[in-house]
mmCIF file of C-alpha atoms and ligand atoms in Angstrom:
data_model
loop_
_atom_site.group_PDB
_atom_site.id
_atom_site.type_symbol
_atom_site.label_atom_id
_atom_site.label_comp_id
_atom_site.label_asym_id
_atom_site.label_seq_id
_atom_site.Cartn_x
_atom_site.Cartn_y
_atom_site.Cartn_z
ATOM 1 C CA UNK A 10 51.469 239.385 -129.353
ATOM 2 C CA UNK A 11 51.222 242.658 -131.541
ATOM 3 C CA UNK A 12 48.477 244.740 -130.858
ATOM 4 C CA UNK A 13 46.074 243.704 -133.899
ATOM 5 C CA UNK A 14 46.184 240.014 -132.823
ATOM 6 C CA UNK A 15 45.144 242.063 -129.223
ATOM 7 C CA UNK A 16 42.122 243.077 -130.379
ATOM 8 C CA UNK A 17 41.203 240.434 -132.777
ATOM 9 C CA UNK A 18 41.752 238.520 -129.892
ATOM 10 C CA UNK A 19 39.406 240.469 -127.374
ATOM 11 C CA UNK A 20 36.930 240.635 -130.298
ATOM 12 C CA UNK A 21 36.530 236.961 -130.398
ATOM 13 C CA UNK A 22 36.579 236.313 -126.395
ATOM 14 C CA UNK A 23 33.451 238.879 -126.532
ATOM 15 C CA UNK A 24 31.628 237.243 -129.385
ATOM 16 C CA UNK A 25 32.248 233.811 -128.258
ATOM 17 C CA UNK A 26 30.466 235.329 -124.807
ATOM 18 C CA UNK A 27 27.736 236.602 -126.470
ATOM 19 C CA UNK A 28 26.958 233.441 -127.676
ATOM 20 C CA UNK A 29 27.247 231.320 -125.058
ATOM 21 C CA UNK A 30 30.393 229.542 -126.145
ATOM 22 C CA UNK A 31 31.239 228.261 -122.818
ATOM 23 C CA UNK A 32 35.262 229.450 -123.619
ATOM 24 C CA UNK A 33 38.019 229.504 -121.033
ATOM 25 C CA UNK A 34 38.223 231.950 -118.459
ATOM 26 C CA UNK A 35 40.407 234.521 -118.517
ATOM 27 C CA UNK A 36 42.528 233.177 -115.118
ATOM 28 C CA UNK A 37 42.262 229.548 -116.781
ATOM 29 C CA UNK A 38 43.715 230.723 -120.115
ATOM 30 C CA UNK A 39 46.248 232.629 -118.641
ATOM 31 C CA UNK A 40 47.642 229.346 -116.771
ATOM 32 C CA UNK A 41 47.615 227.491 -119.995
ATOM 33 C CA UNK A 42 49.196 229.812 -121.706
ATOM 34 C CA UNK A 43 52.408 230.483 -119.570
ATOM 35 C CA UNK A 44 52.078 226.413 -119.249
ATOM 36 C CA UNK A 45 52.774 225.587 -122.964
ATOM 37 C CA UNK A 46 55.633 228.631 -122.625
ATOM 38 C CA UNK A 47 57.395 227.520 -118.962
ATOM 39 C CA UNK A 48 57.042 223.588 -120.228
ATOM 40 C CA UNK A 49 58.427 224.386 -124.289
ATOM 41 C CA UNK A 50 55.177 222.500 -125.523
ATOM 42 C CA UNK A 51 55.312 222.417 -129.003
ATOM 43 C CA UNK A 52 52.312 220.047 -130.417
ATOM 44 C CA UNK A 53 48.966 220.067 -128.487
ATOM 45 C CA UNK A 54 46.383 218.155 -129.305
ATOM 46 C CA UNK A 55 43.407 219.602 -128.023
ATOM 47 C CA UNK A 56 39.793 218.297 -127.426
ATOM 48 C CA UNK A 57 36.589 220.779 -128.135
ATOM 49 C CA UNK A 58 38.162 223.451 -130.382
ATOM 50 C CA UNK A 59 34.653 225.406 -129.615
ATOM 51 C CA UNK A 60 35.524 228.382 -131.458
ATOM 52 C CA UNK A 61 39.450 228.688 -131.510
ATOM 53 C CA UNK A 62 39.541 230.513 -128.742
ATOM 54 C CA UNK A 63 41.979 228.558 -126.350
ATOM 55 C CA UNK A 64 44.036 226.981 -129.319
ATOM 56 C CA UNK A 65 44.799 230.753 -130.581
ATOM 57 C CA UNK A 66 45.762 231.523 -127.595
ATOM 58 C CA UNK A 67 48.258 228.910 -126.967
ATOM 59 C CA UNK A 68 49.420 229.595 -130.813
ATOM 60 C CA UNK A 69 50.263 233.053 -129.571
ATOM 61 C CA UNK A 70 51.779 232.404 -126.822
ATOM 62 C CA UNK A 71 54.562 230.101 -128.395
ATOM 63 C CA UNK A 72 55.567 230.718 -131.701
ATOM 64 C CA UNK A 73 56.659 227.073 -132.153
ATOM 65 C CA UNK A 74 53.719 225.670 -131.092
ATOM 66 C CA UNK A 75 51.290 223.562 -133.364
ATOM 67 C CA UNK A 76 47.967 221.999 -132.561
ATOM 68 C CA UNK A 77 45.362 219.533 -133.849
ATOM 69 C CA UNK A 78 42.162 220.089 -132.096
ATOM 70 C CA UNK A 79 38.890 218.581 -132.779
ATOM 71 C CA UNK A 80 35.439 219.916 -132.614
ATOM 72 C CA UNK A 81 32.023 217.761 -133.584
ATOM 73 C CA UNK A 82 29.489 221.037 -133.812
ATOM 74 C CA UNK A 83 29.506 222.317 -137.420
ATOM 75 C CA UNK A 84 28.810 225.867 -136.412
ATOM 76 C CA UNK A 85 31.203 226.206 -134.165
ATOM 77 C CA UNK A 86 34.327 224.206 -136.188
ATOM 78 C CA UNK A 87 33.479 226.658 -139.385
ATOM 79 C CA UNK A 88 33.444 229.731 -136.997
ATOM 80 C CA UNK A 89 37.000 228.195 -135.454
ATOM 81 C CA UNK A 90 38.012 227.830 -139.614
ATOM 82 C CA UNK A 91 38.056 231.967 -140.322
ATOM 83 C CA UNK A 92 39.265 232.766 -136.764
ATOM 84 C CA UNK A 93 41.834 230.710 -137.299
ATOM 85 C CA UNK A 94 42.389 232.430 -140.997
ATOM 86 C CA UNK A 95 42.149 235.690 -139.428
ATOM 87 C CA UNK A 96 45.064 235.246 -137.444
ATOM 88 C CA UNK A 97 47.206 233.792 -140.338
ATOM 89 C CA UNK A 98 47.213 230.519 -137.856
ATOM 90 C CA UNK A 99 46.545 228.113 -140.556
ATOM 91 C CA UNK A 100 50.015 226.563 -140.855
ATOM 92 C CA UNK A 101 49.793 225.705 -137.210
ATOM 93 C CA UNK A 102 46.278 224.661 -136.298
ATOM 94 C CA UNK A 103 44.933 221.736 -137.814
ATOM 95 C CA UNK A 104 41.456 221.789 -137.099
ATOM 96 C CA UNK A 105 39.244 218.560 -137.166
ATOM 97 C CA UNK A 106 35.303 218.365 -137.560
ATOM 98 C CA UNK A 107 34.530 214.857 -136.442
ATOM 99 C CA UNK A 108 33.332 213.223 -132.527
ATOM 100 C CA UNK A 109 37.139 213.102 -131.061
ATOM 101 C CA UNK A 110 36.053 209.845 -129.435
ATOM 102 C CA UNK A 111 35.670 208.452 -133.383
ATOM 103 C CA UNK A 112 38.829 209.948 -134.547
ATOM 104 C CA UNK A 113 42.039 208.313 -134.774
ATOM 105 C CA UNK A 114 44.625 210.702 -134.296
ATOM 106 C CA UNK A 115 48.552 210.080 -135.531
ATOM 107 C CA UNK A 116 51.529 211.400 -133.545
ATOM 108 C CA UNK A 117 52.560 212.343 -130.342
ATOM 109 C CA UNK A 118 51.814 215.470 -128.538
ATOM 110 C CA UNK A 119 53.323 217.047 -125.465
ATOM 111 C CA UNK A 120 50.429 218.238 -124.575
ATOM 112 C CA UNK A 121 46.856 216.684 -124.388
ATOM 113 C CA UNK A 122 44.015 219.337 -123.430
ATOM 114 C CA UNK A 123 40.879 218.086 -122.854
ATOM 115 C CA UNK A 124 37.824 220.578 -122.749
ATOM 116 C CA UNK A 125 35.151 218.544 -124.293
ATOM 117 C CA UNK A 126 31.689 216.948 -123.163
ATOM 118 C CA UNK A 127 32.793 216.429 -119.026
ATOM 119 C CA UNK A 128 31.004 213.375 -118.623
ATOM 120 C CA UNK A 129 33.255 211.983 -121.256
ATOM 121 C CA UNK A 130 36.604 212.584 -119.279
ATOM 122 C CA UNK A 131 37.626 209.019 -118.403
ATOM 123 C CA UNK A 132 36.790 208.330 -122.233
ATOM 124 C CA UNK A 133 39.066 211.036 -123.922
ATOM 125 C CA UNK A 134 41.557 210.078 -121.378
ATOM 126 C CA UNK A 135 42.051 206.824 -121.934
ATOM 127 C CA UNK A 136 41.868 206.998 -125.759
ATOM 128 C CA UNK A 137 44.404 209.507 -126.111
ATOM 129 C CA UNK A 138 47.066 209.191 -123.518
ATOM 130 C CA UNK A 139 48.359 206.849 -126.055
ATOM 131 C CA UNK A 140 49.363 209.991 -128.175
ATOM 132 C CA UNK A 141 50.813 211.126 -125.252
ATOM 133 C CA UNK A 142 54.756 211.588 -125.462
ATOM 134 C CA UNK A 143 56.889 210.091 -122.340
ATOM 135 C CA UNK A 144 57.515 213.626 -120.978
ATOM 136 C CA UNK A 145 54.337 214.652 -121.694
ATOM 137 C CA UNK A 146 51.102 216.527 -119.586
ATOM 138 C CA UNK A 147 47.503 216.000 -119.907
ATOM 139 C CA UNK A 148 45.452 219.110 -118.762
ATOM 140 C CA UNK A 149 41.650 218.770 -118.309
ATOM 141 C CA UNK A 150 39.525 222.122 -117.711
ATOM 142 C CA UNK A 151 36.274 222.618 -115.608
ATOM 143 C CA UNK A 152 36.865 219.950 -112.818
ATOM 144 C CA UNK A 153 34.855 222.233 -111.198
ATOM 145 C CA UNK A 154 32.135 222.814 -113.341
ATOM 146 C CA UNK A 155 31.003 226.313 -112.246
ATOM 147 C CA UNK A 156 31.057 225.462 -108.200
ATOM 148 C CA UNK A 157 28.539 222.836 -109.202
ATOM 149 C CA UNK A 158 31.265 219.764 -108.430
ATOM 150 C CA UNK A 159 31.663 221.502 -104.238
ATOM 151 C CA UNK A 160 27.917 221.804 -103.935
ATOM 152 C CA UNK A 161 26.313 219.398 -102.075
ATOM 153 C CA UNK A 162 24.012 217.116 -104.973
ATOM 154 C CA UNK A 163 20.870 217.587 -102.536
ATOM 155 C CA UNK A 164 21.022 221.827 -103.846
ATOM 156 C CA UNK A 165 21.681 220.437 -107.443
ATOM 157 C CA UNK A 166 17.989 220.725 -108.902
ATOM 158 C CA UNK A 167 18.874 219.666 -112.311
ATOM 159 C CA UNK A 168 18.851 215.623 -113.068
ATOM 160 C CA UNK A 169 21.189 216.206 -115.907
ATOM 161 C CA UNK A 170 23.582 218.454 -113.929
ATOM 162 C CA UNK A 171 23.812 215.799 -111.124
ATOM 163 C CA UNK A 172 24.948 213.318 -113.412
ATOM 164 C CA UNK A 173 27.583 215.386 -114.771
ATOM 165 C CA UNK A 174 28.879 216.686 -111.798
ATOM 166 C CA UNK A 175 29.227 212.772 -110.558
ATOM 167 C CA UNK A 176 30.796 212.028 -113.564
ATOM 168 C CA UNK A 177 33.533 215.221 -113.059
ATOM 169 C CA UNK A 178 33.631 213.440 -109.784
ATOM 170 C CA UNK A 179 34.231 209.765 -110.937
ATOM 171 C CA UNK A 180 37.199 211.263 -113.541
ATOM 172 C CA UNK A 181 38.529 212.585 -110.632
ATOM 173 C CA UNK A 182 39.133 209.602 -108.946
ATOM 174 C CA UNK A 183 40.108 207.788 -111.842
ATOM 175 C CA UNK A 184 43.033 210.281 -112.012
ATOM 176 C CA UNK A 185 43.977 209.698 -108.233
ATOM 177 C CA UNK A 186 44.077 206.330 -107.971
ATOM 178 C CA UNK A 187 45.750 206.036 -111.529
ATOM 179 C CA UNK A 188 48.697 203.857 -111.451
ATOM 180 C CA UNK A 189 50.559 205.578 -114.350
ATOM 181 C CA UNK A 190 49.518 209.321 -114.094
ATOM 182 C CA UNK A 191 50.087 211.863 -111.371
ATOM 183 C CA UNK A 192 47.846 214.513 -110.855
ATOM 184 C CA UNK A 193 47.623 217.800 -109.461
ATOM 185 C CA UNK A 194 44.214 219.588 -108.910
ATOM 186 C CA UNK A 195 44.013 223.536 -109.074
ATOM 187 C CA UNK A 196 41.503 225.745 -108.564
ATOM 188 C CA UNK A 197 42.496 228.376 -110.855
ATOM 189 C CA UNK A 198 39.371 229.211 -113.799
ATOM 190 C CA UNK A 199 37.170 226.853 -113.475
ATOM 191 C CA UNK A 200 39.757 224.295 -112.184
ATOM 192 C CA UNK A 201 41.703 222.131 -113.685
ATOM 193 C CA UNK A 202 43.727 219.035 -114.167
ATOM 194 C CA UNK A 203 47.198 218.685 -114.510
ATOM 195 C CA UNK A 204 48.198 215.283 -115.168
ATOM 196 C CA UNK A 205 51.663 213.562 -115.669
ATOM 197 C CA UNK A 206 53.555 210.183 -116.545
ATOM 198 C CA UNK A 207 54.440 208.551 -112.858
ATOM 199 C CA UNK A 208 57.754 207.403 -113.853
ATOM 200 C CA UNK A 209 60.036 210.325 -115.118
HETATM 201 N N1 SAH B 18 38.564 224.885 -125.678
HETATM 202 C C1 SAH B 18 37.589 225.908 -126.018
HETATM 203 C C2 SAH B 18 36.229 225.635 -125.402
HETATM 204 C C3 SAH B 18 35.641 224.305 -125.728
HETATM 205 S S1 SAH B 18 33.945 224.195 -125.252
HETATM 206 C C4 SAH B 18 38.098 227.251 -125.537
HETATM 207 O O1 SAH B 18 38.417 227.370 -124.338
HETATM 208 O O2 SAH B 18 38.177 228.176 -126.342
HETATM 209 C C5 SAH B 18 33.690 222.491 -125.493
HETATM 210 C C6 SAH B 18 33.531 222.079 -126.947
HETATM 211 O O3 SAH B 18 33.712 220.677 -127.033
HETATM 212 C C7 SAH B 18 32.139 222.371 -127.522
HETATM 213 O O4 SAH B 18 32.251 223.227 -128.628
HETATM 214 C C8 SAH B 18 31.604 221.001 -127.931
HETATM 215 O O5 SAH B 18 30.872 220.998 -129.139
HETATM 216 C C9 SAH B 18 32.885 220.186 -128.062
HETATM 217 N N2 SAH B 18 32.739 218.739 -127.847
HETATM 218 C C10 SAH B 18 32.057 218.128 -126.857
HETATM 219 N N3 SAH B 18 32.181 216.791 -126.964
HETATM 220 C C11 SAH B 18 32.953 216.545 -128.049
HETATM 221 C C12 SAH B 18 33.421 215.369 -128.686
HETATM 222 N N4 SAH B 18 33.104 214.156 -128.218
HETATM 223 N N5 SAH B 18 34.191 215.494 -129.786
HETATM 224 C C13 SAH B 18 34.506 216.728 -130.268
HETATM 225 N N6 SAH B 18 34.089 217.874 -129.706
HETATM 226 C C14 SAH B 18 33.324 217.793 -128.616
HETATM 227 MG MG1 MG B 19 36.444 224.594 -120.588
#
């Protein structure tokens, strides 16, 4: 990364933070971006662009990498549109302002990253592992959501938080007891998901 993309970079992260833009962390991003290097991913499809934030990053980190990623806030996908510009990323992020779980999406991708509305987990996942390619990984962020997921749901004062946190809970069986996904769990970020085909 040269040392303008740095900043521009550290700029946005700040801005994004400012605002509330729940982006990844910086341990979180870190993994995901010497993933898509150590595994030579070269088409991501991601869900919940937010900003740009984590599909610049991944741009950056690989060179050949190219990404479709959707968002469904209007703010946020035309504040994605000129980050994206600033970074001369164009040719390689196809951005998408539409619900992901109403868009069709074409292709295969070698990596699916899903950091969208949690409750919808189980949803995302079973729509798009079919643009999954045989060799492909499925990462899912926040399977921790903020400690919330460890804490016992009696300290969980929130109604709305509860059900989320059952719902991170209820993807996260789904993913053990898949039949044709493997799954590791880490705790690095806000944890996260790292899904694979069973039969390789
Ligand atoms: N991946 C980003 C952060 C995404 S935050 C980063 O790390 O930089 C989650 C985003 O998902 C939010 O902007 C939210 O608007 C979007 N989102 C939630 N549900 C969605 C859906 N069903 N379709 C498209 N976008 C969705
Ligand atoms: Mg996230």
């Amino acid at each position: 990364m040269v040392d303008n993309q740095y900043t521009l970079l550290r700029e946005l992260k700040k801005h994004a933070k400012e605002e509330n833009i729940p982006i990844m962390s910086d341990k979180g991003i870190n993994y995901l971006t010497n993933f898509v290097i150590k595994h030579h991913i070269e088409n991501v499809l991601e869900i919940g662009t937010a900003v740009g934030f984590s599909a610049i990053s991944m741009a950056l980190a690989n060179p050949k990498l190219k990404i479709v990623s959707i968002e469904r806030d209007e703010a946020r996908y035309l504040e994605a549109v000129k980050n994206i510009k600033e970074f001369g990323l164009e040719d390689r992020i196809t951005l998408i302002f539409k619900d992901a779980l109403e868009t069709k999406v074409e292709g295969e991708f070698d990596l699916i990253f899903i950091d969208a509305a949690k409750g919808q987990n189980i949803n995302f996942f079973e729509k798009f592992s079919k643009n999954l390619s045989q060799e492909g990984y499925i990462i899912t962020d926040n399977m921790k959501f903020h400690g919330y997921v460890d804490k016992d749901e009696k300290e969980i004062k929130s109604r709305n938080l509860r059900g989320l946190v059952r719902k991170i809970k209820e993807y996260k069986v789904f993913l053990e007891e898949n039949e044709y996904f493997k799954t590791t769990f880490s705790d690095i970020g806000d944890g996260l998901a790292i899904t694979e085909r069973i039969e390789k």
